[in-house]
Amino acid sequence: EPFYKQIEHCYQGNQYTSVSNNVHGFTTYQIGLHACCSSSSTTPTNCQQISQKLSLVQTIAGAPTKPTNVLWNPGNPVYISWEAPQHLNGNLNGYYVQYGLINEDIAMEDLKTVNMQSETKIICSDANNQSIYWAKVTAYNMNPDKTMVYGNYS
């Protein structure tokens, strides 16, 4: 069942553009062209297929959803673990992990940032069991033009 939800459309000469927010990142869609008449934008009627040829279009990478089940695991060694995002919206390029001591006077040099490619666990070699830490993890994708698309932090 095709969807017809159009968020915006524009006519320029004989060109028509329609944008929908009903799409997902890094997903292939089959696109066909139909002309419809309707008094309501959500229920097109009297549709006529204009083009017999269907096109395949792939959207660029979107932001992955946030990693889940982030755990601070005390022990020897201390490590942080997490699960991959539920929706990758691209070829997952990696994770950024930040952690530091819980301290009102935290300095930037006390903040640890690690770029992980595919692992979902990091050993915190400079951490100890006697201190209290905070941690956050985000996943990211990269588009062909090398722009990074970051998900939310867990």
Short mmCIF file of C-alpha atoms in Angstrom, two decimals:
data_model
loop_
_atom_site.label_atom_id
_atom_site.label_comp_id
_atom_site.label_asym_id
_atom_site.label_seq_id
_atom_site.Cartn_x
_atom_site.Cartn_y
_atom_site.Cartn_z
CA GLU A 1 0.00 0.00 0.00
CA PRO A 2 1.71 3.24 -1.08
CA PHE A 3 1.68 6.21 1.22
CA TYR A 4 0.77 9.67 -0.03
CA LYS A 5 1.62 11.86 2.93
CA GLN A 6 3.18 14.98 1.52
CA ILE A 7 4.77 17.41 3.91
CA GLU A 8 5.62 20.12 1.42
CA HIS A 9 5.37 20.47 -2.29
CA CYS A 10 6.42 23.03 -4.80
CA TYR A 11 5.91 23.72 -8.48
CA GLN A 12 8.65 25.37 -10.54
CA GLY A 13 7.74 25.53 -14.18
CA ASN A 14 7.06 21.92 -15.09
CA GLN A 15 8.92 20.44 -12.07
CA TYR A 16 7.16 19.30 -8.92
CA THR A 17 8.95 18.45 -5.68
CA SER A 18 7.43 16.67 -2.71
CA VAL A 19 9.15 15.98 0.60
CA SER A 20 7.91 13.49 3.18
CA ASN A 21 9.13 13.00 6.73
CA ASN A 22 7.76 9.45 6.61
CA VAL A 23 11.15 8.04 5.54
CA HIS A 24 13.97 6.40 7.47
CA GLY A 25 17.71 6.95 7.12
CA PHE A 26 19.72 4.63 4.88
CA THR A 27 16.62 2.92 3.49
CA THR A 28 15.84 2.07 -0.13
CA TYR A 29 12.42 3.13 -1.40
CA GLN A 30 10.66 2.35 -4.66
CA ILE A 31 9.29 5.56 -6.13
CA GLY A 32 6.52 5.81 -8.72
CA LEU A 33 4.74 8.79 -10.18
CA HIS A 34 0.96 9.17 -9.95
CA ALA A 35 -1.34 12.13 -10.50
CA CYS A 36 -4.28 12.38 -8.11
CA CYS A 37 -7.22 14.67 -7.53
CA SER A 38 -8.59 15.17 -4.07
CA SER A 39 -10.28 17.62 -1.79
CA SER A 40 -8.22 16.17 1.09
CA SER A 41 -4.42 15.87 1.07
CA THR A 42 -4.52 12.63 3.07
CA THR A 43 -6.98 10.73 0.86
CA PRO A 44 -6.08 11.02 -2.83
CA THR A 45 -8.73 9.94 -5.35
CA ASN A 46 -8.90 9.40 -9.11
CA CYS A 47 -5.20 8.48 -9.26
CA GLN A 48 -3.62 7.84 -12.64
CA GLN A 49 -0.19 6.27 -13.02
CA ILE A 50 1.95 8.65 -15.06
CA SER A 51 5.13 6.62 -15.32
CA GLN A 52 5.41 2.85 -15.80
CA LYS A 53 9.03 2.97 -14.63
CA LEU A 54 9.67 2.75 -10.89
CA SER A 55 12.85 4.22 -9.45
CA LEU A 56 14.87 2.98 -6.49
CA VAL A 57 16.09 5.74 -4.19
CA GLN A 58 18.22 5.34 -1.07
CA THR A 59 18.10 7.95 1.67
CA ILE A 60 21.32 9.14 3.30
CA ALA A 61 22.28 7.93 6.76
CA GLY A 62 20.28 9.27 9.66
CA ALA A 63 21.10 9.48 13.34
CA PRO A 64 21.11 6.12 15.09
CA THR A 65 18.90 5.74 18.12
CA LYS A 66 20.74 5.92 21.42
CA PRO A 67 22.62 2.88 22.74
CA THR A 68 20.75 1.01 25.46
CA ASN A 69 21.60 -0.69 28.75
CA VAL A 70 24.68 1.41 29.49
CA LEU A 71 26.31 -0.17 32.54
CA TRP A 72 29.21 0.91 34.72
CA ASN A 73 30.82 -2.33 35.82
CA PRO A 74 33.05 -2.00 38.88
CA GLY A 75 35.72 -4.61 39.31
CA ASN A 76 39.23 -5.16 38.18
CA PRO A 77 39.34 -3.79 35.55
CA VAL A 78 36.51 -1.24 35.63
CA TYR A 79 34.59 -1.13 32.35
CA ILE A 80 31.55 0.43 30.66
CA SER A 81 29.32 -1.72 28.46
CA TRP A 82 26.25 -1.00 26.33
CA GLU A 83 24.02 -2.53 23.67
CA ALA A 84 23.87 -1.33 20.08
CA PRO A 85 21.08 1.07 19.06
CA GLN A 86 17.78 -0.51 18.08
CA HIS A 87 17.64 1.46 14.80
CA LEU A 88 20.99 2.04 13.09
CA ASN A 89 19.64 4.23 10.24
CA GLY A 90 22.90 3.63 8.35
CA ASN A 91 26.12 1.64 8.51
CA LEU A 92 27.01 2.27 12.14
CA ASN A 93 30.44 3.88 12.11
CA GLY A 94 31.13 3.82 15.82
CA TYR A 95 30.52 5.15 19.30
CA TYR A 96 31.74 8.05 21.38
CA VAL A 97 32.09 7.24 25.06
CA GLN A 98 32.64 9.93 27.68
CA TYR A 99 33.22 9.36 31.37
CA GLY A 100 34.68 11.14 34.34
CA LEU A 101 34.67 11.46 38.10
CA ILE A 102 31.51 12.84 39.67
CA ASN A 103 32.92 16.07 41.00
CA GLU A 104 31.59 19.63 41.01
CA ASP A 105 34.98 20.95 39.92
CA ILE A 106 35.50 18.67 36.91
CA ALA A 107 38.17 19.96 34.56
CA MET A 108 38.19 19.14 30.85
CA GLU A 109 41.41 17.15 31.26
CA ASP A 110 39.52 14.85 33.65
CA LEU A 111 36.93 14.10 30.95
CA LYS A 112 37.70 10.94 28.98
CA THR A 113 36.40 10.69 25.40
CA VAL A 114 36.94 7.49 23.46
CA ASN A 115 36.04 6.75 19.84
CA MET A 116 35.05 3.09 19.47
CA GLN A 117 34.54 1.54 16.04
CA SER A 118 32.47 -1.55 16.77
CA GLU A 119 33.06 -2.69 20.34
CA THR A 120 30.26 -2.27 22.88
CA LYS A 121 32.56 -2.35 25.89
CA ILE A 122 35.44 -0.17 27.01
CA ILE A 123 37.97 -0.82 29.76
CA CYS A 124 38.55 2.28 31.89
CA SER A 125 42.18 1.66 32.82
CA ASP A 126 42.44 4.94 34.74
CA ALA A 127 39.30 4.28 36.85
CA ASN A 128 39.25 2.77 40.32
CA ASN A 129 36.66 1.11 42.56
CA GLN A 130 36.91 3.78 45.28
CA SER A 131 35.54 6.66 43.18
CA ILE A 132 32.12 7.46 41.71
CA TYR A 133 31.95 8.09 37.96
CA TRP A 134 29.43 9.19 35.35
CA ALA A 135 29.34 7.88 31.78
CA LYS A 136 27.46 8.50 28.55
CA VAL A 137 27.54 6.81 25.15
CA THR A 138 26.37 7.92 21.70
CA ALA A 139 26.43 6.16 18.33
CA TYR A 140 27.17 7.83 15.01
CA ASN A 141 26.91 7.30 11.26
CA MET A 142 28.85 8.98 8.47
CA ASN A 143 27.38 10.15 5.16
CA PRO A 144 29.29 9.84 1.86
CA ASP A 145 30.32 13.51 2.16
CA LYS A 146 31.96 12.61 5.52
CA THR A 147 29.44 14.53 7.63
CA MET A 148 28.81 12.81 10.94
CA VAL A 149 25.27 12.13 12.15
CA TYR A 150 25.15 11.63 15.94
CA GLY A 151 22.39 9.96 17.92
CA ASN A 152 21.31 10.98 21.39
CA TYR A 153 23.45 10.13 24.41
CA SER A 154 22.39 7.34 26.73
#
